[in-house]
């Protein structure tokens, strides 16, 4: 076997945690998942190769996000779930940055103004997911 085909799994210390998070549809965030992100960057080639061999398309955006990308979105629910997870991540990040208590989620006002702020702050990421429109984000919130 060539060296390119060999993987030293002992070097992939966060393999189980990374796989569990990504396979659950989570987007890793460099700011909020620092330990996992550091591990992912350190062994990027190995993780990409291993996940590819397992049939997963690991995407790592240099702006600080990583996720499993699924070309075959035969399940609309899967895509909707990923969009909702991304939106909630951005909302929680925004509210934390604003100093709001995350445990008081039920008290937050999530309206067009907030969604517009999210689009302005994360335009490139939301454009990549075809979500850079307040109406699209409102539709996701209504479907939740």
Tab-separated table of C-alpha atoms in Angstrom:
chain	number	residue	atom	x	y	z
A	1	UNK	CA	0.000	0.000	0.000
A	2	UNK	CA	1.307	3.447	-0.778
A	3	UNK	CA	1.846	6.025	1.936
A	4	UNK	CA	-1.024	8.085	0.517
A	5	UNK	CA	-3.402	5.208	1.209
A	6	UNK	CA	-2.268	4.712	4.806
A	7	UNK	CA	-3.835	6.713	7.580
A	8	UNK	CA	-2.580	6.792	11.131
A	9	UNK	CA	-5.864	6.920	13.039
A	10	UNK	CA	-3.998	7.467	16.306
A	11	UNK	CA	-3.121	10.958	15.063
A	12	UNK	CA	-6.819	11.777	14.621
A	13	UNK	CA	-7.581	12.426	18.269
A	14	UNK	CA	-10.911	14.136	17.665
A	15	UNK	CA	-12.177	11.705	15.039
A	16	UNK	CA	-15.192	10.431	16.976
A	17	UNK	CA	-16.259	13.893	18.123
A	18	UNK	CA	-15.741	15.485	14.699
A	19	UNK	CA	-17.611	12.723	12.904
A	20	UNK	CA	-20.509	12.824	15.373
A	21	UNK	CA	-20.881	16.591	15.011
A	22	UNK	CA	-20.552	16.706	11.230
A	23	UNK	CA	-22.702	13.629	10.637
A	24	UNK	CA	-25.451	15.204	12.749
A	25	UNK	CA	-25.521	18.059	10.228
A	26	UNK	CA	-23.619	20.529	12.373
A	27	UNK	CA	-21.482	23.254	10.853
A	28	UNK	CA	-18.271	23.594	12.847
A	29	UNK	CA	-17.318	27.159	13.606
A	30	UNK	CA	-13.709	28.198	14.207
A	31	UNK	CA	-14.747	30.630	16.940
A	32	UNK	CA	-17.099	28.349	18.865
A	33	UNK	CA	-15.455	24.973	18.261
A	34	UNK	CA	-11.844	26.031	18.718
A	35	UNK	CA	-10.447	22.688	19.924
A	36	UNK	CA	-12.150	20.727	17.144
A	37	UNK	CA	-11.208	23.348	14.567
A	38	UNK	CA	-7.554	23.289	15.647
A	39	UNK	CA	-7.493	19.493	15.339
A	40	UNK	CA	-9.216	19.650	11.955
A	41	UNK	CA	-6.720	22.188	10.612
A	42	UNK	CA	-3.738	20.254	12.023
A	43	UNK	CA	-4.764	16.999	10.316
A	44	UNK	CA	-6.855	18.433	7.490
A	45	UNK	CA	-5.529	16.166	4.730
A	46	UNK	CA	-5.993	13.027	6.812
A	47	UNK	CA	-9.559	13.924	7.824
A	48	UNK	CA	-10.502	14.821	4.248
A	49	UNK	CA	-9.060	11.540	2.962
A	50	UNK	CA	-10.670	9.401	5.661
A	51	UNK	CA	-14.096	10.984	5.331
A	52	UNK	CA	-13.898	10.746	1.527
A	53	UNK	CA	-13.121	7.033	1.831
A	54	UNK	CA	-16.200	6.707	4.041
A	55	UNK	CA	-18.311	8.453	1.402
A	56	UNK	CA	-18.529	11.896	3.004
A	57	UNK	CA	-17.623	15.187	1.340
A	58	UNK	CA	-15.938	17.276	4.036
A	59	UNK	CA	-15.989	20.951	3.125
A	60	UNK	CA	-13.722	23.365	4.955
A	61	UNK	CA	-14.282	27.034	4.281
A	62	UNK	CA	-11.237	29.170	5.059
A	63	UNK	CA	-13.549	31.731	6.667
A	64	UNK	CA	-13.929	29.321	9.571
A	65	UNK	CA	-16.673	26.797	8.842
A	66	UNK	CA	-16.621	23.062	8.142
A	67	UNK	CA	-19.445	20.668	7.272
A	68	UNK	CA	-20.365	17.513	5.391
A	69	UNK	CA	-21.710	18.475	1.980
A	70	UNK	CA	-24.335	16.268	0.393
A	71	UNK	CA	-24.748	16.503	-3.394
A	72	UNK	CA	-27.643	14.077	-3.422
A	73	UNK	CA	-30.184	16.112	-1.552
A	74	UNK	CA	-32.999	13.733	-2.342
A	75	UNK	CA	-34.221	14.469	1.134
A	76	UNK	CA	-35.571	18.001	1.271
A	77	UNK	CA	-35.737	17.578	5.022
A	78	UNK	CA	-31.980	17.088	5.172
A	79	UNK	CA	-31.367	20.372	3.371
A	80	UNK	CA	-33.988	22.168	5.459
A	81	UNK	CA	-32.433	20.793	8.632
A	82	UNK	CA	-28.963	21.960	7.600
A	83	UNK	CA	-30.287	25.429	6.768
A	84	UNK	CA	-32.093	25.649	10.104
A	85	UNK	CA	-28.964	24.525	11.978
A	86	UNK	CA	-26.870	27.157	10.206
A	87	UNK	CA	-29.426	29.885	10.890
A	88	UNK	CA	-29.667	28.969	14.572
A	89	UNK	CA	-25.877	28.927	14.859
A	90	UNK	CA	-25.689	32.433	13.401
A	91	UNK	CA	-28.520	33.709	15.618
A	92	UNK	CA	-26.921	32.328	18.782
A	93	UNK	CA	-23.519	33.717	17.773
A	94	UNK	CA	-25.057	37.134	17.091
A	95	UNK	CA	-26.941	37.199	20.385
A	96	UNK	CA	-23.880	36.086	22.360
A	97	UNK	CA	-21.803	38.816	20.705
A	98	UNK	CA	-24.512	41.307	21.716
A	99	UNK	CA	-24.212	40.156	25.338
A	100	UNK	CA	-27.609	38.483	25.506
A	101	UNK	CA	-28.021	35.493	27.803
A	102	UNK	CA	-28.194	32.352	25.660
A	103	UNK	CA	-30.447	30.604	28.168
A	104	UNK	CA	-33.134	33.209	27.499
A	105	UNK	CA	-33.591	32.168	23.868
A	106	UNK	CA	-37.376	32.195	24.239
A	107	UNK	CA	-37.308	35.914	25.024
A	108	UNK	CA	-35.346	36.956	21.933
A	109	UNK	CA	-37.111	38.848	19.182
A	110	UNK	CA	-36.183	37.261	15.869
A	111	UNK	CA	-37.544	39.552	13.197
A	112	UNK	CA	-36.656	40.884	9.771
A	113	UNK	CA	-34.277	43.471	11.271
A	114	UNK	CA	-32.255	40.786	13.070
A	115	UNK	CA	-32.188	38.566	9.990
A	116	UNK	CA	-31.018	41.504	7.874
A	117	UNK	CA	-28.162	42.083	10.346
A	118	UNK	CA	-27.195	38.415	10.046
A	119	UNK	CA	-27.134	38.689	6.257
A	120	UNK	CA	-24.927	41.780	6.401
A	121	UNK	CA	-22.495	40.095	8.809
A	122	UNK	CA	-22.405	36.665	7.120
A	123	UNK	CA	-23.251	37.528	3.523
A	124	UNK	CA	-20.724	35.256	1.802
A	125	UNK	CA	-21.654	32.227	3.893
A	126	UNK	CA	-25.387	32.770	3.426
A	127	UNK	CA	-24.960	33.384	-0.307
A	128	UNK	CA	-23.133	30.053	-0.583
A	129	UNK	CA	-26.230	28.386	0.889
A	130	UNK	CA	-28.643	30.541	-1.203
A	131	UNK	CA	-29.955	32.143	1.987
A	132	UNK	CA	-28.831	35.774	1.646
A	133	UNK	CA	-32.407	37.040	1.619
A	134	UNK	CA	-34.550	37.919	4.662
A	135	UNK	CA	-37.553	36.170	3.108
A	136	UNK	CA	-35.586	32.918	2.753
A	137	UNK	CA	-34.500	33.125	6.391
A	138	UNK	CA	-38.057	33.924	7.507
A	139	UNK	CA	-39.271	30.852	5.607
A	140	UNK	CA	-36.742	28.705	7.474
A	141	UNK	CA	-37.932	30.102	10.794
A	142	UNK	CA	-41.573	29.412	9.886
A	143	UNK	CA	-40.737	25.826	8.947
A	144	UNK	CA	-39.036	25.116	12.287
